[in-house]
Tab-separated table of C-alpha atoms in Angstrom:
chain	number	residue	atom	x	y	z
A	1	UNK	CA	-8.261	3.478	15.388
A	2	UNK	CA	-10.490	6.368	16.882
A	3	UNK	CA	-12.788	5.097	20.232
A	4	UNK	CA	-15.940	8.350	19.813
A	5	UNK	CA	-18.575	5.838	22.746
A	6	UNK	CA	-15.473	5.453	25.017
A	7	UNK	CA	-14.723	9.291	24.580
A	8	UNK	CA	-17.350	10.003	25.071
A	9	UNK	CA	-17.921	8.147	28.326
A	10	UNK	CA	-15.242	8.922	29.300
A	11	UNK	CA	-15.177	12.465	29.747
A	12	UNK	CA	-18.084	12.984	30.449
A	13	UNK	CA	-18.575	11.031	33.178
A	14	UNK	CA	-14.401	11.993	33.701
A	15	UNK	CA	-13.376	8.817	34.614
A	16	UNK	CA	-9.576	8.771	33.148
A	17	UNK	CA	-8.253	8.778	29.412
A	18	UNK	CA	-7.283	5.452	27.645
A	19	UNK	CA	-4.194	5.312	27.283
A	20	UNK	CA	-2.420	3.493	24.424
A	21	UNK	CA	0.190	2.162	26.144
A	22	UNK	CA	2.567	0.669	23.497
A	23	UNK	CA	2.318	0.235	20.123
A	24	UNK	CA	-0.172	-1.777	18.120
A	25	UNK	CA	0.907	-4.237	15.144
A	26	UNK	CA	-1.316	-5.491	12.408
A	27	UNK	CA	0.604	-8.633	11.791
A	28	UNK	CA	-0.396	-10.523	8.201
A	29	UNK	CA	1.198	-13.580	8.930
A	30	UNK	CA	-0.847	-15.354	5.964
A	31	UNK	CA	-0.655	-14.064	2.491
A	32	UNK	CA	-3.068	-17.067	1.418
A	33	UNK	CA	-7.441	-16.517	1.879
A	34	UNK	CA	-10.166	-18.628	0.630
A	35	UNK	CA	-12.142	-15.368	-0.340
A	36	UNK	CA	-11.279	-12.409	-3.959
A	37	UNK	CA	-12.451	-9.230	-1.377
A	38	UNK	CA	-12.682	-5.973	-4.122
A	39	UNK	CA	-10.799	-3.937	-1.471
A	40	UNK	CA	-7.942	-5.612	-0.380
A	41	UNK	CA	-4.943	-4.786	0.195
A	42	UNK	CA	-2.949	-7.835	0.439
A	43	UNK	CA	-3.987	-8.888	-2.781
A	44	UNK	CA	-4.844	-12.788	-0.954
A	45	UNK	CA	-5.293	-16.467	-3.124
A	46	UNK	CA	-5.418	-19.905	-1.269
A	47	UNK	CA	-2.174	-20.410	-3.804
A	48	UNK	CA	0.575	-18.954	-1.401
A	49	UNK	CA	2.276	-20.583	1.279
A	50	UNK	CA	3.868	-19.428	4.182
A	51	UNK	CA	7.131	-17.355	3.688
A	52	UNK	CA	7.572	-16.846	8.140
A	53	UNK	CA	8.502	-19.641	9.726
A	54	UNK	CA	6.780	-20.279	13.164
A	55	UNK	CA	10.316	-20.656	15.278
A	56	UNK	CA	10.993	-16.914	12.887
A	57	UNK	CA	7.823	-14.710	14.308
A	58	UNK	CA	8.518	-16.361	17.634
A	59	UNK	CA	11.769	-14.665	18.124
A	60	UNK	CA	10.027	-11.889	16.309
A	61	UNK	CA	7.944	-11.480	18.764
A	62	UNK	CA	10.294	-12.083	21.737
A	63	UNK	CA	11.536	-8.520	20.408
A	64	UNK	CA	8.826	-6.783	19.717
A	65	UNK	CA	8.548	-7.415	23.062
A	66	UNK	CA	11.580	-5.763	23.794
A	67	UNK	CA	10.618	-2.648	22.084
A	68	UNK	CA	7.577	-1.678	23.612
A	69	UNK	CA	4.820	-3.855	21.244
A	70	UNK	CA	1.567	-4.338	23.278
A	71	UNK	CA	-1.273	-5.616	21.187
A	72	UNK	CA	-1.155	-7.716	17.587
A	73	UNK	CA	-3.254	-8.199	15.294
A	74	UNK	CA	-3.894	-10.621	13.949
A	75	UNK	CA	-4.268	-11.036	9.814
A	76	UNK	CA	-4.211	-11.746	6.671
A	77	UNK	CA	-4.859	-12.894	3.882
A	78	UNK	CA	-7.203	-15.427	6.615
A	79	UNK	CA	-4.667	-15.955	9.199
A	80	UNK	CA	-7.069	-18.900	10.325
A	81	UNK	CA	-5.684	-21.003	7.258
A	82	UNK	CA	-1.824	-21.296	9.434
A	83	UNK	CA	-1.604	-24.416	11.465
A	84	UNK	CA	0.318	-22.734	13.806
A	85	UNK	CA	-1.863	-20.439	14.485
A	86	UNK	CA	-2.897	-20.913	18.594
A	87	UNK	CA	0.806	-21.195	19.049
A	88	UNK	CA	1.511	-18.588	17.774
A	89	UNK	CA	-1.008	-16.786	19.468
A	90	UNK	CA	-0.396	-18.976	23.422
A	91	UNK	CA	2.869	-17.686	22.687
A	92	UNK	CA	2.079	-14.202	22.981
A	93	UNK	CA	0.176	-14.222	25.800
A	94	UNK	CA	2.941	-16.006	27.576
A	95	UNK	CA	4.907	-13.026	27.063
A	96	UNK	CA	1.915	-10.412	28.081
A	97	UNK	CA	0.697	-9.253	24.126
A	98	UNK	CA	-3.569	-8.808	23.504
A	99	UNK	CA	-4.105	-11.056	21.079
A	100	UNK	CA	-6.944	-9.584	17.888
A	101	UNK	CA	-8.377	-11.796	15.184
A	102	UNK	CA	-9.221	-10.128	12.218
A	103	UNK	CA	-11.585	-13.083	9.948
A	104	UNK	CA	-13.585	-13.201	7.582
A	105	UNK	CA	-15.449	-15.595	10.077
A	106	UNK	CA	-15.427	-19.069	6.829
A	107	UNK	CA	-13.873	-20.936	9.279
A	108	UNK	CA	-16.061	-20.372	12.703
A	109	UNK	CA	-17.226	-23.785	13.392
A	110	UNK	CA	-19.705	-25.342	16.522
A	111	UNK	CA	-16.375	-27.397	17.459
A	112	UNK	CA	-13.486	-24.389	17.239
A	113	UNK	CA	-15.553	-21.458	18.133
A	114	UNK	CA	-14.581	-21.426	21.416
A	115	UNK	CA	-10.923	-22.465	21.249
A	116	UNK	CA	-10.837	-19.650	19.200
A	117	UNK	CA	-12.670	-16.974	21.484
A	118	UNK	CA	-10.194	-18.567	24.223
A	119	UNK	CA	-6.888	-18.007	22.769
A	120	UNK	CA	-8.101	-14.167	21.246
A	121	UNK	CA	-8.579	-10.903	23.452
A	122	UNK	CA	-10.969	-9.198	21.250
A	123	UNK	CA	-12.419	-11.547	17.891
A	124	UNK	CA	-13.357	-8.615	14.690
A	125	UNK	CA	-14.890	-10.636	11.711
A	126	UNK	CA	-15.891	-7.880	8.987
A	127	UNK	CA	-19.273	-7.864	6.771
A	128	UNK	CA	-19.615	-5.727	4.554
A	129	UNK	CA	-23.399	-5.262	3.973
A	130	UNK	CA	-26.314	-6.845	3.459
A	131	UNK	CA	-26.275	-10.624	1.920
A	132	UNK	CA	-26.288	-9.240	-1.826
A	133	UNK	CA	-24.099	-6.721	-1.461
A	134	UNK	CA	-21.359	-9.511	1.124
A	135	UNK	CA	-21.494	-11.810	-1.434
A	136	UNK	CA	-20.799	-9.227	-4.528
A	137	UNK	CA	-17.828	-7.842	-2.874
A	138	UNK	CA	-15.948	-10.896	-0.982
A	139	UNK	CA	-16.355	-13.086	-4.541
A	140	UNK	CA	-17.912	-15.721	-2.887
A	141	UNK	CA	-22.236	-16.371	-3.728
A	142	UNK	CA	-22.918	-17.857	0.251
A	143	UNK	CA	-20.511	-17.062	2.367
A	144	UNK	CA	-22.583	-13.941	4.031
A	145	UNK	CA	-24.693	-16.791	5.716
A	146	UNK	CA	-21.188	-18.489	6.464
A	147	UNK	CA	-20.259	-15.674	8.101
A	148	UNK	CA	-23.052	-14.068	9.574
A	149	UNK	CA	-23.662	-17.752	11.408
A	150	UNK	CA	-20.159	-16.921	12.960
A	151	UNK	CA	-20.901	-13.612	14.442
A	152	UNK	CA	-23.578	-15.357	15.908
A	153	UNK	CA	-21.774	-17.587	16.886
A	154	UNK	CA	-18.891	-16.678	18.219
A	155	UNK	CA	-21.034	-13.844	20.056
A	156	UNK	CA	-22.891	-16.512	21.653
A	157	UNK	CA	-19.942	-17.243	23.987
A	158	UNK	CA	-19.573	-14.191	26.020
A	159	UNK	CA	-16.568	-13.163	24.220
A	160	UNK	CA	-15.660	-9.556	23.308
A	161	UNK	CA	-16.513	-9.636	19.081
A	162	UNK	CA	-17.227	-7.308	16.866
A	163	UNK	CA	-18.730	-6.270	13.175
A	164	UNK	CA	-15.867	-4.740	11.005
A	165	UNK	CA	-17.228	-2.841	7.697
A	166	UNK	CA	-15.515	-0.933	5.529
A	167	UNK	CA	-17.077	2.107	3.494
A	168	UNK	CA	-17.223	2.183	-0.518
A	169	UNK	CA	-19.555	3.227	-2.792
A	170	UNK	CA	-20.357	-0.405	-3.035
A	171	UNK	CA	-21.407	-0.509	0.853
A	172	UNK	CA	-22.928	2.835	1.992
A	173	UNK	CA	-25.296	1.636	1.190
A	174	UNK	CA	-25.328	-1.566	4.283
A	175	UNK	CA	-24.367	0.523	7.317
A	176	UNK	CA	-28.039	1.362	7.744
A	177	UNK	CA	-27.946	-2.582	7.480
A	178	UNK	CA	-24.913	-3.553	9.126
A	179	UNK	CA	-26.390	-0.906	12.289
A	180	UNK	CA	-28.796	-2.408	12.791
A	181	UNK	CA	-27.756	-5.761	12.239
A	182	UNK	CA	-25.792	-5.356	15.241
A	183	UNK	CA	-28.440	-4.065	17.002
A	184	UNK	CA	-31.046	-6.946	16.390
A	185	UNK	CA	-28.033	-9.365	17.567
A	186	UNK	CA	-26.531	-7.045	20.642
A	187	UNK	CA	-23.156	-7.050	19.125
A	188	UNK	CA	-21.028	-5.907	21.846
A	189	UNK	CA	-18.721	-3.479	19.154
A	190	UNK	CA	-18.611	-2.297	15.272
A	191	UNK	CA	-15.064	-1.314	13.439
A	192	UNK	CA	-16.252	0.971	10.608
A	193	UNK	CA	-13.464	1.628	8.176
A	194	UNK	CA	-12.834	4.406	5.090
A	195	UNK	CA	-11.075	3.441	2.099
A	196	UNK	CA	-6.991	3.001	1.138
A	197	UNK	CA	-6.524	3.320	-1.534
A	198	UNK	CA	-3.346	0.260	-1.775
A	199	UNK	CA	-3.452	-2.914	-3.135
A	200	UNK	CA	-6.681	-4.003	-4.741
A	201	UNK	CA	-7.873	-0.148	-2.472
A	202	UNK	CA	-5.753	0.987	-5.019
A	203	UNK	CA	-6.410	-0.382	-7.763
A	204	UNK	CA	-10.421	0.125	-7.211
A	205	UNK	CA	-9.927	4.154	-6.749
A	206	UNK	CA	-13.177	4.668	-7.835
A	207	UNK	CA	-14.613	2.927	-5.045
A	208	UNK	CA	-14.272	5.157	-2.663
A	209	UNK	CA	-17.048	7.656	-1.319
A	210	UNK	CA	-17.707	11.544	-1.978
A	211	UNK	CA	-16.789	13.984	0.337
A	212	UNK	CA	-19.736	14.595	0.546
A	213	UNK	CA	-20.521	11.099	0.779
A	214	UNK	CA	-18.041	10.981	3.782
A	215	UNK	CA	-19.862	14.009	5.335
A	216	UNK	CA	-23.628	11.884	5.993
A	217	UNK	CA	-22.059	8.700	6.747
A	218	UNK	CA	-20.238	9.749	9.249
A	219	UNK	CA	-22.617	12.516	10.251
A	220	UNK	CA	-24.829	8.941	10.707
A	221	UNK	CA	-21.637	7.312	12.843
A	222	UNK	CA	-21.628	10.065	15.587
A	223	UNK	CA	-25.217	10.414	16.369
A	224	UNK	CA	-25.520	6.508	16.553
A	225	UNK	CA	-22.169	6.872	19.210
A	226	UNK	CA	-24.276	9.219	20.761
A	227	UNK	CA	-27.226	7.681	20.766
A	228	UNK	CA	-25.922	4.260	22.157
A	229	UNK	CA	-24.345	6.378	24.865
A	230	UNK	CA	-27.573	9.008	25.811
A	231	UNK	CA	-29.499	5.458	25.500
A	232	UNK	CA	-27.349	3.632	27.860
A	233	UNK	CA	-26.598	0.740	24.505
A	234	UNK	CA	-23.389	-0.775	24.782
A	235	UNK	CA	-21.746	-1.403	21.590
A	236	UNK	CA	-18.650	0.367	21.753
A	237	UNK	CA	-18.401	2.435	17.727
A	238	UNK	CA	-14.988	2.344	16.260
A	239	UNK	CA	-14.156	4.010	12.824
A	240	UNK	CA	-10.337	3.447	11.364
A	241	UNK	CA	-8.166	4.944	8.953
A	242	UNK	CA	-9.756	9.080	8.504
A	243	UNK	CA	-8.806	10.901	11.880
A	244	UNK	CA	-10.758	13.427	10.813
A	245	UNK	CA	-13.335	12.013	12.765
A	246	UNK	CA	-12.379	12.645	15.175
A	247	UNK	CA	-12.314	17.255	14.265
A	248	UNK	CA	-16.141	17.185	13.288
A	249	UNK	CA	-16.774	14.440	16.339
A	250	UNK	CA	-15.477	17.693	18.548
A	251	UNK	CA	-17.665	20.220	17.147
A	252	UNK	CA	-20.434	17.443	17.582
A	253	UNK	CA	-19.937	16.940	21.411
A	254	UNK	CA	-18.766	20.486	21.812
A	255	UNK	CA	-22.387	21.358	20.705
A	256	UNK	CA	-23.968	19.060	23.484
A	257	UNK	CA	-21.772	19.308	26.236
A	258	UNK	CA	-20.534	23.311	25.741
A	259	UNK	CA	-18.476	23.110	29.193
A	260	UNK	CA	-16.057	19.933	28.380
A	261	UNK	CA	-15.134	21.057	24.077
A	262	UNK	CA	-11.638	21.916	25.844
A	263	UNK	CA	-11.648	18.744	27.684
A	264	UNK	CA	-12.452	16.774	25.309
A	265	UNK	CA	-9.889	18.567	22.928
A	266	UNK	CA	-7.194	18.314	25.507
A	267	UNK	CA	-8.482	14.363	25.037
A	268	UNK	CA	-7.942	14.134	20.945
A	269	UNK	CA	-4.528	16.084	21.498
A	270	UNK	CA	-3.194	13.150	23.732
A	271	UNK	CA	-4.543	11.036	21.365
A	272	UNK	CA	-3.306	12.594	18.088
A	273	UNK	CA	-4.303	11.175	15.507
A	274	UNK	CA	-2.861	9.214	13.084
A	275	UNK	CA	-0.182	7.025	14.520
A	276	UNK	CA	1.380	5.081	11.586
A	277	UNK	CA	4.725	4.651	12.463
A	278	UNK	CA	4.619	6.271	16.267
A	279	UNK	CA	2.271	3.889	17.986
A	280	UNK	CA	1.271	1.527	15.145
A	281	UNK	CA	3.375	-0.730	12.388
A	282	UNK	CA	2.333	-3.900	10.304
A	283	UNK	CA	4.336	-7.380	9.323
A	284	UNK	CA	3.036	-8.317	5.873
A	285	UNK	CA	3.897	-11.991	5.512
A	286	UNK	CA	6.990	-12.011	3.072
A	287	UNK	CA	8.460	-10.265	7.188
A	288	UNK	CA	8.565	-7.000	5.285
A	289	UNK	CA	7.794	-4.004	7.943
A	290	UNK	CA	5.831	-1.074	7.374
A	291	UNK	CA	4.600	1.972	9.008
A	292	UNK	CA	0.276	1.106	8.063
A	293	UNK	CA	-0.346	-1.574	7.160
A	294	UNK	CA	-0.624	0.339	3.709
A	295	UNK	CA	2.067	2.217	3.767
A	296	UNK	CA	3.449	2.991	0.128
A	297	UNK	CA	7.146	1.960	1.796
A	298	UNK	CA	8.895	-0.857	3.961
A	299	UNK	CA	11.601	0.380	6.652
A	300	UNK	CA	12.981	-3.327	7.587
A	301	UNK	CA	12.683	-6.440	6.894
A	302	UNK	CA	12.416	-8.755	10.029
A	303	UNK	CA	14.219	-12.465	8.382
A	304	UNK	CA	16.756	-9.805	7.400
A	305	UNK	CA	17.111	-7.478	10.603
A	306	UNK	CA	16.618	-7.344	14.063
A	307	UNK	CA	12.561	-5.971	14.907
A	308	UNK	CA	14.670	-4.015	17.126
A	309	UNK	CA	16.486	-2.524	14.766
A	310	UNK	CA	13.756	-1.669	11.302
A	311	UNK	CA	12.048	0.176	15.015
A	312	UNK	CA	13.963	2.869	16.086
A	313	UNK	CA	16.851	2.905	13.594
A	314	UNK	CA	15.242	4.659	10.828
A	315	UNK	CA	14.435	8.072	9.489
A	316	UNK	CA	11.152	7.833	8.191
A	317	UNK	CA	9.849	6.637	11.450
A	318	UNK	CA	11.571	9.427	13.262
A	319	UNK	CA	9.921	11.700	10.851
A	320	UNK	CA	6.406	9.812	11.044
A	321	UNK	CA	7.450	10.095	14.363
A	322	UNK	CA	6.663	14.100	14.325
A	323	UNK	CA	3.750	15.396	16.152
A	324	UNK	CA	1.518	17.363	14.994
A	325	UNK	CA	3.566	16.852	11.826
A	326	UNK	CA	3.821	20.024	10.807
A	327	UNK	CA	5.804	19.545	7.386
A	328	UNK	CA	2.854	18.486	5.613
A	329	UNK	CA	2.040	20.819	2.734
A	330	UNK	CA	-1.275	21.983	1.048
A	331	UNK	CA	-4.346	22.219	3.292
A	332	UNK	CA	-2.752	21.089	6.133
A	333	UNK	CA	-0.049	23.571	5.825
A	334	UNK	CA	-3.069	26.114	8.006
A	335	UNK	CA	-5.087	23.794	9.291
A	336	UNK	CA	-5.457	24.245	13.008
A	337	UNK	CA	-6.546	21.197	14.019
A	338	UNK	CA	-3.853	18.873	12.365
A	339	UNK	CA	-2.538	18.567	16.678
A	340	UNK	CA	-6.106	16.181	16.736
A	341	UNK	CA	-6.019	14.284	13.486
A	342	UNK	CA	-1.854	15.010	12.426
A	343	UNK	CA	-1.927	15.321	8.911
A	344	UNK	CA	-3.686	11.795	7.846
A	345	UNK	CA	-3.063	8.553	5.352
A	346	UNK	CA	0.360	9.246	4.022
A	347	UNK	CA	-0.355	6.372	1.932
A	348	UNK	CA	-3.545	7.892	0.139
A	349	UNK	CA	-1.462	11.060	-0.128
A	350	UNK	CA	1.207	8.882	-1.840
A	351	UNK	CA	-1.412	6.616	-3.720
A	352	UNK	CA	-2.429	10.061	-5.669
A	353	UNK	CA	-0.177	12.596	-5.883
A	354	UNK	CA	3.216	10.339	-4.620
A	355	UNK	CA	4.181	12.537	-2.653
A	356	UNK	CA	5.110	11.270	1.220
A	357	UNK	CA	4.071	14.588	2.909
A	358	UNK	CA	1.265	15.929	0.690
A	359	UNK	CA	-2.638	16.842	2.050
A	360	UNK	CA	-4.333	13.402	3.068
A	361	UNK	CA	-6.692	13.452	-0.899
A	362	UNK	CA	-9.385	12.879	1.400
A	363	UNK	CA	-9.971	15.030	4.022
A	364	UNK	CA	-13.904	16.544	4.129
A	365	UNK	CA	-13.417	19.100	6.982
A	366	UNK	CA	-14.429	22.294	5.255
A	367	UNK	CA	-12.135	25.422	5.586
A	368	UNK	CA	-14.531	26.314	8.784
A	369	UNK	CA	-13.581	23.266	10.318
A	370	UNK	CA	-9.773	23.719	9.570
A	371	UNK	CA	-10.309	26.646	12.237
A	372	UNK	CA	-9.937	25.950	16.062
């Protein structure tokens, strides 16, 4: 995740850099879901039966803690379909692990919303655009109204709440709408995700933005980040699954604060770009462990192995942890900004070329931008 607004404030105001002290696990606790979203990578349905037991999950949480995992994002499917979800989240809390909830919001009610926000450190709710766009993308008429109601309910508690938005050709015209919504409702955070080709994302490769559309979208997001900082608007902007955004951000930051260019660049190198297998991992509903949710290869399974065996003893993870990943070919081989983006998504590279170490085909940087 690339935290634009936090970076601007910390460098301009000479605050200590925000360092991720530990790894983040995105855990798909269930493959059961009440929606059928076009871009979903998990192919979820309501008919799924949970594979992982409460006891298995708790055992793995303790193993993850022992191996430096300090954050767990509760995902799915729709995680709130698991009856033991709050028990699991409380167990994380008891063991010092920070929990985030990623939800479609349809199970939020006046009766349970306080319990939800009290349980999780952060709640992210997905909205894919204006009402017609969201309902089409989520495969359910009326989904938008219910999801927006959930956002307002959660936000009214004063808890840390955010809107999650995935950019595709079908949703990109709603990008400005989403920012307007965040501003109107005073939502404290907006997370903008680029599409990764995996699961339904791979099936719908044609949904992805062109490089020209992506550049225009990122430019708009950067405009908003600087606008919010300069106006004192307390809205956090984060982008995900496109670490090249950091290079475009650095160029824009350098225009505004040339005297702080090298300071910002050092911060970005420390951030490290794509962190799959290094500071990020995924566990799916079957217990398979991957370097990220979209990764084409598994590195182990928590039902069959101790998590520590998986996280510490796999050659592929050792390769992914090389920083920068100089083994990547194509334009990455000569890119002078590789230490910032770390080569981007290995899942996208594999999906298009079948080669885990080819360039990220979605990189939109120009030849000039790839130079220092």
